[in-house]
Coordinates of C-alpha atoms in Angstrom, one line a residue:
M1 CA -5.7 -11.9 -47.7
A2 CA -2.5 -13.8 -47.0
V3 CA -2.8 -17.1 -45.1
V4 CA -0.3 -17.9 -42.4
A5 CA 0.7 -21.5 -41.8
D6 CA 0.0 -22.8 -38.3
D7 CA 3.7 -23.3 -37.5
D8 CA 4.5 -19.8 -38.7
H9 CA 1.6 -18.4 -36.8
E10 CA 2.8 -20.1 -33.6
Q11 CA 6.2 -18.7 -34.1
Q12 CA 4.8 -15.2 -34.6
V13 CA 2.6 -15.2 -31.5
K14 CA 5.1 -17.0 -29.2
Q15 CA 6.5 -14.5 -26.8
P16 CA 10.2 -14.5 -26.1
E17 CA 11.0 -15.8 -22.6
K18 CA 12.2 -13.1 -20.2
K19 CA 15.6 -13.8 -18.8
K20 CA 15.9 -13.5 -15.1
P21 CA 18.4 -10.7 -14.3
E22 CA 21.8 -12.1 -13.3
S23 CA 22.3 -11.8 -9.5
E24 CA 25.5 -11.0 -7.7
D25 CA 25.6 -14.6 -6.5
D26 CA 25.3 -15.8 -10.1
K27 CA 28.3 -13.7 -11.1
R28 CA 30.3 -15.1 -8.2
R29 CA 29.5 -18.7 -9.2
K30 CA 31.1 -18.0 -12.6
K31 CA 34.4 -17.7 -10.7
I32 CA 34.4 -21.3 -9.7
V33 CA 37.0 -23.5 -11.5
P34 CA 37.2 -27.3 -11.4
G35 CA 39.0 -28.6 -8.4
S36 CA 38.6 -25.5 -6.3
L37 CA 35.7 -27.0 -4.3
M38 CA 35.5 -30.7 -3.4
K39 CA 32.8 -32.4 -1.3
A40 CA 32.9 -35.6 0.7
I41 CA 29.8 -36.9 2.6
V42 CA 30.7 -37.9 6.2
R43 CA 27.1 -38.8 7.2
P44 CA 24.2 -39.1 4.8
G45 CA 21.1 -37.0 5.4
G46 CA 17.5 -37.9 5.1
G47 CA 14.7 -37.1 2.7
E48 CA 14.9 -35.9 -0.9
S49 CA 14.4 -32.1 -0.6
K50 CA 17.3 -29.7 -0.5
P51 CA 17.4 -26.0 0.5
A52 CA 16.5 -23.6 -2.3
E53 CA 16.6 -19.9 -2.6
G54 CA 14.6 -18.2 0.1
Y55 CA 15.1 -21.1 2.6
Q56 CA 16.6 -20.5 6.0
V57 CA 19.4 -23.0 6.7
I58 CA 20.6 -23.8 10.2
Y59 CA 24.0 -25.5 10.4
H60 CA 27.1 -26.1 12.5
C61 CA 30.5 -25.3 10.9
T62 CA 34.0 -26.4 11.9
V63 CA 37.0 -25.1 9.9
R64 CA 40.3 -27.1 9.9
T65 CA 43.6 -27.0 8.2
L66 CA 44.4 -29.9 5.9
D67 CA 46.5 -31.5 8.7
G68 CA 43.5 -31.4 11.1
V69 CA 44.2 -28.3 13.2
T70 CA 40.9 -26.6 14.2
V71 CA 40.8 -23.0 13.0
E72 CA 37.3 -22.1 14.3
S73 CA 34.0 -23.8 15.1
T74 CA 30.5 -23.1 16.2
R75 CA 30.5 -26.3 18.4
S76 CA 31.2 -25.9 22.1
E77 CA 33.5 -29.0 22.1
F78 CA 35.9 -27.2 19.7
G79 CA 35.8 -23.9 21.6
G80 CA 32.7 -22.3 20.0
K81 CA 29.5 -20.9 21.6
G82 CA 27.5 -24.0 20.7
T83 CA 25.0 -21.9 18.7
P84 CA 24.5 -22.9 15.1
I85 CA 24.7 -20.5 12.2
R86 CA 21.5 -19.3 10.4
H87 CA 21.6 -18.1 6.8
V88 CA 18.9 -17.4 4.2
V89 CA 19.9 -18.9 0.8
G90 CA 20.1 -16.2 -1.8
K91 CA 19.8 -13.4 0.8
S92 CA 22.6 -13.8 3.3
K93 CA 26.2 -12.8 2.7
I94 CA 28.1 -16.1 2.7
I95 CA 31.5 -17.4 1.4
L96 CA 31.4 -18.8 -2.1
G97 CA 32.1 -22.4 -1.1
L98 CA 29.1 -22.6 1.1
L99 CA 26.9 -20.6 -1.3
E100 CA 27.6 -23.4 -3.8
G101 CA 27.9 -26.3 -1.4
I102 CA 25.0 -26.0 1.1
P103 CA 22.2 -26.3 -1.5
T104 CA 23.6 -29.8 -2.4
M105 CA 22.9 -31.1 1.1
L106 CA 20.0 -33.0 2.7
K107 CA 18.6 -32.5 6.2
G108 CA 20.9 -34.1 8.9
E109 CA 23.7 -34.5 6.4
V110 CA 27.3 -34.0 7.5
A111 CA 29.7 -33.1 4.7
M112 CA 33.4 -32.1 4.3
F113 CA 34.1 -29.3 1.8
K114 CA 37.7 -28.9 0.7
M115 CA 38.1 -25.3 -0.4
K116 CA 40.9 -23.4 -2.1
P117 CA 41.4 -19.8 -0.8
E118 CA 39.3 -18.3 -3.6
M119 CA 36.3 -20.3 -2.4
H120 CA 36.4 -18.9 1.1
Y121 CA 37.7 -15.6 2.5
G122 CA 40.5 -15.4 -0.2
E123 CA 37.9 -14.7 -2.9
K124 CA 38.5 -11.3 -4.6
D125 CA 35.9 -8.9 -3.3
C126 CA 34.5 -11.4 -0.9
P127 CA 31.3 -10.0 0.7
V128 CA 32.2 -11.5 4.1
A129 CA 35.1 -10.2 6.1
A130 CA 37.5 -12.8 7.4
P131 CA 37.7 -13.4 11.2
D132 CA 40.8 -12.1 12.9
N133 CA 43.9 -14.2 12.4
F134 CA 42.1 -16.4 9.9
P135 CA 44.4 -18.2 7.4
K136 CA 42.5 -16.9 4.4
D137 CA 45.3 -17.7 1.9
S138 CA 45.3 -21.4 2.9
E139 CA 43.4 -24.4 1.5
L140 CA 41.0 -25.5 4.3
H141 CA 38.4 -28.1 5.2
F142 CA 34.9 -26.9 6.2
E143 CA 32.9 -29.6 8.1
I144 CA 29.2 -28.7 7.8
E145 CA 26.2 -30.3 9.6
L146 CA 22.9 -29.2 8.1
I147 CA 20.6 -29.3 11.1
E148 CA 17.4 -28.2 9.3
F149 CA 16.1 -25.9 6.7
S150 CA 12.7 -24.3 6.0
K151 CA 11.0 -21.7 4.0
V152 CA 11.0 -18.3 5.7
K153 CA 9.5 -14.9 5.1
V154 CA 12.1 -12.1 5.1
I155 CA 10.5 -9.2 7.1
T156 CA 13.4 -6.7 7.0
D157 CA 15.9 -6.4 4.1
D158 CA 18.9 -6.6 6.5
L159 CA 17.6 -10.1 7.6
G160 CA 17.2 -8.7 11.1
V161 CA 13.7 -10.1 11.3
L162 CA 12.6 -13.5 9.8
K163 CA 9.5 -15.5 10.2
K164 CA 9.0 -19.3 9.8
V165 CA 5.4 -20.4 9.6
I166 CA 4.6 -23.5 11.7
E167 CA 0.8 -23.5 11.1
E168 CA -1.1 -21.6 8.5
G169 CA -3.7 -19.0 9.5
Q170 CA -7.4 -18.7 8.6
S171 CA -7.6 -15.8 6.2
W172 CA -5.4 -13.2 4.5
E173 CA -6.2 -10.1 6.6
T174 CA -3.4 -9.1 8.9
P175 CA -3.2 -6.6 11.7
R176 CA -1.7 -3.1 11.5
E177 CA -1.7 0.2 13.4
P178 CA -3.9 0.9 15.4
Y179 CA -5.4 -2.7 15.5
E180 CA -5.8 -4.4 18.9
V181 CA -4.2 -7.9 19.0
K182 CA -4.4 -11.0 21.2
A183 CA -1.5 -13.5 20.9
W184 CA 0.2 -16.2 22.8
I185 CA 3.9 -15.3 23.0
S186 CA 7.0 -17.0 24.4
A187 CA 10.7 -16.2 23.8
K188 CA 14.1 -17.9 23.9
S189 CA 17.6 -16.8 23.2
A190 CA 19.4 -18.4 20.2
D191 CA 21.1 -20.9 22.5
G192 CA 17.7 -22.1 23.9
K193 CA 17.5 -20.2 27.2
V194 CA 14.0 -19.1 28.2
I195 CA 13.5 -15.3 28.2
L196 CA 9.7 -15.2 28.3
S197 CA 7.4 -18.1 29.3
R198 CA 4.1 -18.5 27.5
T199 CA 1.3 -17.2 29.8
K200 CA -1.1 -19.8 31.0
D201 CA -4.2 -17.8 31.7
E202 CA -4.9 -15.6 28.7
P203 CA -3.1 -14.3 25.5
Y204 CA -1.2 -11.1 25.6
F205 CA -3.2 -8.1 24.6
F206 CA -1.5 -5.1 22.9
T207 CA -2.2 -2.2 20.5
F208 CA -0.2 -1.8 17.3
G209 CA 1.8 1.3 17.1
K210 CA 2.5 1.5 20.8
P211 CA 5.7 0.3 22.4
E212 CA 4.0 -2.8 23.9
V213 CA 6.0 -5.4 22.1
P214 CA 9.6 -5.2 20.6
K215 CA 9.7 -3.5 17.2
G216 CA 10.9 -6.6 15.3
L217 CA 8.1 -8.8 16.8
E218 CA 5.5 -6.2 15.8
L219 CA 6.9 -6.1 12.2
A220 CA 6.5 -9.8 11.9
I221 CA 3.1 -10.1 13.5
A222 CA 1.9 -7.5 11.0
T223 CA 2.3 -10.3 8.4
M224 CA 0.3 -12.9 10.3
P225 CA -3.4 -13.7 9.8
R226 CA -5.7 -15.0 12.6
G227 CA -4.7 -18.5 13.8
E228 CA -1.2 -18.5 12.3
K229 CA 1.6 -20.0 14.4
A230 CA 5.1 -19.0 13.7
V231 CA 8.7 -18.7 15.0
I232 CA 10.0 -15.2 14.6
Y233 CA 13.8 -14.5 14.7
V234 CA 14.6 -11.1 15.9
K235 CA 18.2 -9.7 16.0
S236 CA 19.3 -7.3 18.6
Q237 CA 18.8 -4.1 16.6
Y238 CA 15.1 -4.9 16.4
Y239 CA 14.8 -6.1 20.0
T240 CA 13.6 -2.9 21.5
E241 CA 12.3 -2.2 25.0
S242 CA 8.6 -2.8 25.5
T243 CA 6.0 -3.5 28.2
L244 CA 6.0 -7.2 27.2
M245 CA 9.5 -7.8 28.3
P246 CA 12.8 -6.1 29.2
V247 CA 15.8 -6.0 26.9
V248 CA 18.2 -8.7 27.9
E249 CA 21.8 -7.6 27.7
G250 CA 24.3 -9.8 25.8
V251 CA 21.6 -11.5 23.7
D252 CA 22.3 -11.1 20.0
E253 CA 19.0 -12.7 18.8
V254 CA 15.7 -13.7 20.3
H255 CA 13.4 -16.5 19.0
F256 CA 9.7 -15.8 19.6
E257 CA 7.0 -18.4 19.3
V258 CA 3.8 -16.7 18.5
E259 CA 0.2 -17.8 18.0
L260 CA -2.0 -15.0 16.7
V261 CA -5.4 -15.7 18.5
H262 CA -7.4 -12.7 17.4
F263 CA -7.3 -9.0 16.5
I264 CA -9.8 -6.3 16.5
Q265 CA -9.8 -4.2 13.4
V266 CA -9.4 -0.6 14.4
R267 CA -9.5 2.1 11.7
D268 CA -8.5 5.7 11.9
V269 CA -11.0 6.6 9.2
L270 CA -9.9 10.2 8.7
G271 CA -6.3 9.6 9.5
D272 CA -6.2 12.2 12.3
G273 CA -7.4 10.1 15.2
R274 CA -10.8 11.7 15.5
L275 CA -13.1 9.2 13.7
I276 CA -12.3 5.7 15.0
K277 CA -14.0 2.5 14.0
R278 CA -13.5 -0.6 16.2
R279 CA -14.8 -3.9 14.9
I280 CA -16.2 -5.8 18.0
R281 CA -17.8 -8.7 16.1
D282 CA -16.6 -10.1 12.8
G283 CA -18.9 -10.1 9.8
R284 CA -19.3 -12.5 6.9
G285 CA -16.9 -12.4 3.9
E286 CA -13.6 -10.9 3.2
F287 CA -12.5 -7.3 3.7
P288 CA -12.8 -5.1 1.7
M289 CA -14.3 -7.1 -1.2
D290 CA -17.5 -7.8 0.6
C291 CA -18.0 -4.3 2.0
P292 CA -20.6 -1.9 0.6
L293 CA -17.9 0.4 -0.7
Q294 CA -20.1 1.5 -3.6
D295 CA -23.5 3.2 -3.4
S296 CA -25.9 0.6 -1.9
L297 CA -29.1 0.1 0.0
L298 CA -28.1 -0.6 3.6
R299 CA -30.0 -2.0 6.6
V300 CA -28.5 -1.4 10.0
H301 CA -29.4 -1.4 13.6
Y302 CA -27.6 1.2 15.7
K303 CA -27.4 2.7 19.1
G304 CA -26.2 6.3 19.6
L305 CA -24.5 7.5 22.8
L306 CA -23.2 10.8 24.0
L307 CA -19.5 10.6 25.1
N308 CA -20.3 12.1 28.5
E309 CA -19.8 10.5 31.9
E310 CA -23.2 8.8 31.8
K311 CA -22.8 7.6 28.2
T312 CA -26.4 8.8 27.6
V313 CA -28.2 6.9 24.9
F314 CA -29.9 9.3 22.5
Y315 CA -31.3 6.8 20.0
D316 CA -31.7 3.1 19.6
T317 CA -33.4 1.6 16.5
R318 CA -34.4 -1.5 18.5
I319 CA -36.4 0.7 21.0
D320 CA -37.1 4.1 19.2
N321 CA -37.8 2.6 15.8
N322 CA -40.2 -0.2 16.9
G323 CA -37.4 -2.7 16.6
Q324 CA -37.1 -2.0 12.9
P325 CA -33.6 -1.3 11.4
L326 CA -32.7 1.9 9.7
E327 CA -32.7 1.5 5.9
F328 CA -30.9 4.1 3.7
S329 CA -29.1 4.5 0.5
S330 CA -25.4 5.4 0.8
G331 CA -23.9 8.2 -1.2
E332 CA -27.0 10.4 -0.8
G333 CA -26.3 12.3 2.4
L334 CA -29.1 10.7 4.4
V335 CA -27.1 9.9 7.5
P336 CA -24.2 11.8 9.2
Q337 CA -21.0 11.6 7.2
G338 CA -19.0 9.8 9.8
F339 CA -21.7 7.2 10.2
E340 CA -21.8 6.4 6.4
M341 CA -18.0 6.4 6.1
S342 CA -17.8 3.8 8.8
V343 CA -20.6 1.6 7.5
R344 CA -19.0 1.5 4.1
L345 CA -16.1 -0.3 5.7
M346 CA -18.2 -3.0 7.4
L347 CA -19.0 -6.6 6.4
P348 CA -22.6 -8.0 6.7
G349 CA -23.2 -9.2 10.2
E350 CA -20.4 -7.1 11.6
V351 CA -20.8 -5.0 14.8
S352 CA -18.6 -2.0 15.2
L353 CA -18.1 0.8 17.7
V354 CA -17.6 4.2 16.0
T355 CA -16.4 7.3 17.9
C356 CA -17.2 10.4 15.9
P357 CA -16.3 14.1 16.2
P358 CA -19.1 16.7 16.0
D359 CA -18.3 18.0 12.5
Y360 CA -18.8 14.4 11.1
A361 CA -21.7 13.7 13.3
Y362 CA -24.6 16.1 13.9
D363 CA -23.1 19.6 13.7
K364 CA -23.5 19.4 9.9
F365 CA -26.6 17.2 9.9
E366 CA -30.1 17.3 11.3
R367 CA -29.4 17.0 15.1
P368 CA -31.6 15.0 17.4
A369 CA -33.2 17.1 20.1
N370 CA -31.2 15.4 22.9
V371 CA -27.8 15.8 21.2
P372 CA -26.2 19.1 22.1
E373 CA -24.2 21.2 19.6
G374 CA -20.5 20.2 19.4
A375 CA -21.1 16.8 21.0
Y376 CA -18.8 13.9 20.3
V377 CA -20.9 10.7 19.8
Q378 CA -20.4 7.0 19.7
W379 CA -22.5 4.7 17.5
E380 CA -22.7 0.9 18.1
I381 CA -23.6 -0.2 14.5
E382 CA -24.6 -3.6 13.2
L383 CA -24.7 -4.0 9.4
L384 CA -27.5 -6.5 8.8
D385 CA -27.1 -6.6 5.0
F386 CA -27.0 -4.5 1.9
N387 CA -28.0 -4.5 -1.8
T388 CA -25.9 -3.0 -4.5
P389 CA -27.7 -1.3 -7.3
K390 CA -28.2 -3.2 -10.6
D391 CA -25.9 -2.3 -13.4
W392 CA -27.2 -1.4 -16.8
T393 CA -26.6 -4.8 -18.3
G394 CA -29.7 -5.8 -20.3
F395 CA -31.2 -2.3 -20.0
S396 CA -32.6 -0.5 -23.0
F397 CA -31.4 2.9 -23.9
R398 CA -34.6 4.5 -22.5
E399 CA -34.3 2.5 -19.2
I400 CA -30.7 3.7 -18.9
M401 CA -31.6 7.3 -19.5
D402 CA -34.5 7.1 -17.0
D403 CA -32.0 5.8 -14.4
V404 CA -29.6 8.6 -15.2
E405 CA -32.3 11.2 -14.5
K406 CA -32.9 9.7 -11.1
I407 CA -29.2 9.7 -10.2
K408 CA -28.8 13.2 -11.6
G409 CA -31.8 14.3 -9.6
T410 CA -30.2 13.0 -6.4
G411 CA -27.0 14.8 -7.4
N412 CA -28.9 18.1 -7.8
R413 CA -30.5 17.7 -4.4
L414 CA -27.1 17.2 -2.8
F415 CA -25.8 20.2 -4.6
K416 CA -28.6 22.4 -3.2
E417 CA -27.8 21.0 0.2
E418 CA -24.2 22.1 -0.3
K419 CA -22.9 18.5 -0.2
F420 CA -20.8 19.1 -3.2
E421 CA -18.5 16.1 -2.9
L422 CA -21.4 13.7 -2.8
A423 CA -23.1 15.5 -5.7
K424 CA -19.9 15.3 -7.7
A425 CA -19.6 11.6 -7.0
K426 CA -23.1 11.0 -8.4
Y427 CA -22.4 12.8 -11.6
E428 CA -19.0 11.1 -12.0
K429 CA -20.5 7.7 -11.4
V430 CA -22.9 8.2 -14.4
L431 CA -20.0 9.5 -16.5
R432 CA -18.0 6.4 -15.8
E433 CA -20.9 4.1 -16.7
F434 CA -21.4 6.1 -19.9
N435 CA -18.2 4.5 -21.2
H436 CA -20.2 1.3 -21.7
V437 CA -23.3 2.9 -23.3
H438 CA -23.6 2.8 -27.1
P439 CA -26.5 4.7 -28.7
Q440 CA -28.1 2.9 -31.7
D441 CA -29.2 5.9 -33.8
D442 CA -28.8 9.6 -34.3
E443 CA -31.6 10.6 -32.0
E444 CA -30.2 8.5 -29.1
G445 CA -26.7 9.8 -29.9
K446 CA -27.9 13.4 -29.6
E447 CA -29.7 12.8 -26.3
F448 CA -26.7 10.8 -25.0
A449 CA -24.2 13.6 -26.0
N450 CA -26.4 16.4 -24.5
T451 CA -26.8 14.5 -21.2
R452 CA -23.0 13.8 -21.0
N453 CA -22.2 17.4 -21.6
L454 CA -24.7 18.5 -18.8
L455 CA -23.1 16.0 -16.4
H456 CA -19.7 17.4 -17.1
L457 CA -20.9 20.9 -16.5
N458 CA -22.5 19.8 -13.2
V459 CA -19.2 18.3 -12.2
A460 CA -17.5 21.6 -13.1
A461 CA -20.1 23.4 -10.9
C462 CA -19.2 21.2 -8.0
L463 CA -15.5 21.7 -8.5
L464 CA -16.0 25.4 -8.6
K465 CA -17.9 25.3 -5.2
L466 CA -15.1 23.2 -3.8
G467 CA -12.5 25.8 -4.8
E468 CA -10.9 23.5 -7.4
H469 CA -10.9 26.2 -10.2
K470 CA -8.3 24.6 -12.5
K471 CA -10.1 21.2 -12.5
S472 CA -13.4 23.0 -13.1
I473 CA -11.9 24.7 -16.2
E474 CA -10.5 21.3 -17.4
T475 CA -13.9 19.7 -17.1
C476 CA -15.5 22.5 -19.1
N477 CA -12.9 22.0 -21.8
K478 CA -14.1 18.4 -22.2
V479 CA -17.4 19.9 -23.5
L480 CA -15.8 22.7 -25.5
D481 CA -13.3 20.5 -27.2
A482 CA -16.2 18.7 -28.8
N483 CA -18.4 21.7 -29.2
P484 CA -16.5 25.1 -29.1
V485 CA -19.8 27.1 -29.2
H486 CA -21.5 25.4 -26.2
V487 CA -22.9 28.4 -24.4
K488 CA -23.4 26.7 -21.0
A489 CA -19.8 25.5 -21.1
L490 CA -18.5 28.9 -21.9
Y491 CA -20.5 30.4 -19.0
R492 CA -19.3 27.8 -16.5
R493 CA -15.7 28.1 -17.7
G494 CA -15.9 31.9 -17.5
M495 CA -17.1 31.7 -13.9
A496 CA -14.2 29.3 -13.1
Y497 CA -11.7 31.7 -14.7
M498 CA -13.2 34.6 -12.8
A499 CA -12.9 32.7 -9.5
S500 CA -9.3 31.9 -10.2
G501 CA -8.5 35.6 -11.1
D502 CA -8.0 35.1 -14.8
Y503 CA -10.2 38.0 -15.7
E504 CA -9.2 38.4 -19.4
E505 CA -10.1 34.7 -20.1
A506 CA -13.4 35.1 -18.2
R507 CA -14.3 38.2 -20.2
A508 CA -13.5 36.5 -23.5
D509 CA -15.8 33.6 -22.6
F510 CA -18.7 35.9 -21.6
N511 CA -18.4 38.0 -24.7
K512 CA -18.2 34.9 -26.9
M513 CA -21.5 33.7 -25.3
M514 CA -23.3 36.8 -26.5
S515 CA -21.9 36.5 -30.0
I516 CA -23.1 32.9 -30.3
D517 CA -26.5 33.1 -28.7
K518 CA -28.4 36.4 -28.2
S519 CA -30.7 34.8 -25.7
S520 CA -27.8 34.4 -23.3
E521 CA -27.1 38.1 -23.4
A522 CA -28.7 38.9 -20.0
S523 CA -26.7 36.2 -18.2
A524 CA -23.5 37.2 -19.9
K525 CA -24.0 40.9 -19.1
A526 CA -24.7 40.0 -15.5
A527 CA -21.5 38.0 -15.4
L528 CA -19.5 40.8 -17.0
L529 CA -20.9 43.2 -14.4
K530 CA -19.9 40.9 -11.6
L531 CA -16.5 40.6 -13.3
K532 CA -16.1 44.4 -13.3
K533 CA -16.9 44.6 -9.6
E534 CA -14.4 41.9 -8.9
E535 CA -11.7 43.8 -10.8
Q536 CA -12.6 47.1 -9.0
E537 CA -12.5 45.4 -5.6
V538 CA -9.1 43.8 -6.4
E539 CA -7.8 47.2 -7.6
R540 CA -9.1 48.9 -4.4
R541 CA -7.3 46.4 -2.2
V542 CA -4.1 46.6 -4.1
R543 CA -4.1 50.4 -4.1
K544 CA -4.7 50.3 -0.4
Q545 CA -1.9 47.8 0.2
F546 CA 0.7 49.8 -1.8
K547 CA -0.6 53.2 -0.7
G548 CA 2.3 55.5 0.3
L549 CA 5.0 53.2 -1.1
F550 CA 6.1 55.7 -3.7
D551 CA 5.1 58.9 -1.8
K552 CA 8.2 59.1 0.4
R553 CA 11.2 61.3 -0.2
P554 CA 14.6 59.5 -0.6
G555 CA 15.8 58.1 2.6
E556 CA 12.4 57.7 4.1
I557 CA 11.0 54.2 4.8
A558 CA 7.5 53.3 3.5
E559 CA 5.4 50.7 5.2
V560 CA 3.5 48.4 2.9
G561 CA 0.5 46.2 3.5
T562 CA -0.6 47.7 6.8
N563 CA -4.3 47.3 7.6
D564 CA -6.1 48.9 10.5
G565 CA -9.0 46.5 9.9
Q566 CA -11.6 49.3 9.3
D567 CA -12.3 48.1 5.7
D568 CA -12.6 44.4 6.6
E569 CA -16.3 44.6 7.1
A570 CA -18.3 41.6 5.8
T571 CA -19.8 42.2 2.3
S572 CA -22.2 40.2 0.3
E573 CA -23.1 40.2 -3.4
N574 CA -26.5 40.1 -4.9
V575 CA -27.8 36.6 -5.7
E576 CA -27.3 35.8 -9.3
K577 CA -29.7 33.3 -10.9
D578 CA -27.6 30.8 -12.9
D579 CA -30.0 29.2 -15.4
L580 CA -27.2 27.6 -17.5
D581 CA -25.8 24.7 -15.3
N582 CA -28.9 22.4 -15.4
L583 CA -29.0 22.2 -11.6
D584 CA -32.7 22.9 -11.4
D585 CA -32.1 26.7 -11.7
Q586 CA -29.8 26.4 -8.7
E587 CA -29.0 29.9 -7.3
E588 CA -25.3 30.7 -7.0
R589 CA -24.5 32.6 -3.8
T590 CA -21.1 34.2 -3.2
R591 CA -20.5 35.0 0.4
Q592 CA -17.4 37.0 1.2
T593 CA -16.9 37.4 4.9
T594 CA -13.4 38.9 4.8
A595 CA -11.5 40.6 2.1
P596 CA -9.5 37.8 0.5
P597 CA -6.0 38.1 -0.8
P598 CA -5.6 38.8 -4.5
P599 CA -6.4 35.6 -6.5
P600 CA -3.7 33.7 -8.4
G601 CA -4.3 35.4 -11.7
I602 CA -4.0 38.9 -10.3
F603 CA -0.4 39.6 -11.6
S604 CA -1.7 40.9 -14.9
Q605 CA -4.1 43.2 -13.0
L606 CA -1.2 44.5 -10.9
R607 CA 0.8 45.4 -14.0
K608 CA -2.2 47.4 -15.3
L609 CA -2.6 49.1 -11.9
F610 CA 1.1 50.0 -11.7
A611 CA 0.9 51.4 -15.2
S612 CA -2.2 53.5 -14.3
V613 CA -0.5 55.1 -11.3
G614 CA 2.8 55.7 -13.3
L615 CA 4.8 53.0 -11.6
N616 CA 5.9 51.7 -15.0
R617 CA 8.3 54.6 -15.2
C618 CA 10.3 53.4 -12.2
T619 CA 13.5 51.6 -12.7
I620 CA 15.5 49.4 -10.4
L621 CA 19.0 50.8 -9.7

């Protein structure tokens, strides 16, 4: 084996430094030639720091000809508005002389920059348009007073909204729609005129996503944690009408002073406005790292109310459960779905108010006697604490497999209860953890492989129930790629093919089962019989749909696809016992309440049908 010297080794492992892409400003700076920009300090500034990229600079500017005639100025004594200019170094469009000159200045400094035309508006392809009647071809003096500079956060790319932090906040969490916010707010115009005085009694309360504050102000507050104080600069295009304050005509920019006092976390859990969680007391820790997002053992107190006029309380753990909290394991379907989804987003010690629609409350769960069907409910939930399950670190192989059996058993129960998403999550959790399990001998390896295959097939069964036929087939293929003669995988894939309308593929899988294992012949024949009935039913529907299409004489119009509804009676198939999916002999039931449209794989069947009735002899003219 060759030995590499230390120096050579360092050279080999040393990564080349990535060069920062050249910016447009860098390219512009290359145009500067000696003598085109000269600086003279009129009044020294204070401190040692100078404005860097990303800093906001506020300055007055007066432009004069070399013989002292004032061309333009921001100062009122020279005909300007008296409002200083604000730019963000590296972000704002600015003339080349100031792009190079301002970063050399200290706070409070006054400097005179002598610029040749190519350093101001005479620059080729200058990104800033020259003011009317400006002598852009002349050499000029630019007197700059750097009033102040500070780091700012650019909220909008067009620099229409900027934020300068005055006092840091208390955490990283920030409000967003539809959070409810309390904040002290005042506003001034750029020249210092008061537009909105800070209220004395209490902070302003508003809901994100509603027109209760100007758009630019809301965009900036969305970056503020609790307790942060900031100045927010909002240009006119983001200064929209709101209930907070009217739009003031003639004001190009508004400076808001904001102190974010508090916000209530409001979550639209489903995204459609039906399941809403409002945090009414903060918990311990940071969201979401300290929430029980994974399967956990939870302890909660809760009070359930009907959303009627009386707000009837139908259950309270502190009264109806002898003061004892409810204890349950998440991910096992032991509480209503909306309840669990909300608790998973809570911190220990948090109290939240959850408004839940009936299909996520008790319409699909064991309903208390005093909760009517179709009732919207509200839960006031306090998450006391939770324990996450132990991982398999330090477990022996036998201990791991025993734990797998428990989790798989829970998944099978959920499958029987038709909670297919939850069942799938259980199986998939074990499969993820299996990536870190390493059997030590052939016997363990065989048990491990068999268990993994059965888990994949259980996932495939869940996907089939959820109508995700393609994914079900892909999951079966994970087993068949390693073992092409796995009978259970062939059966499961055949069922998925049949459900998706790919009848030839399904038939091939069922026939292959019988050729591999004679003991599977009964199940395979039952599946083939079901397949034949499926094909006959599809053919019947297609014949009916196209009946009469080719029975008309030339010139007559045939109507296709009419249905008088007489054949749309509910039908049901015999229960088939599926002893191949390891779901505790789970029975598969196919309920067909209306005649469905032909499945996606029916085009091959249509071709056969057209051939059988002679339509293959027709040509398109």
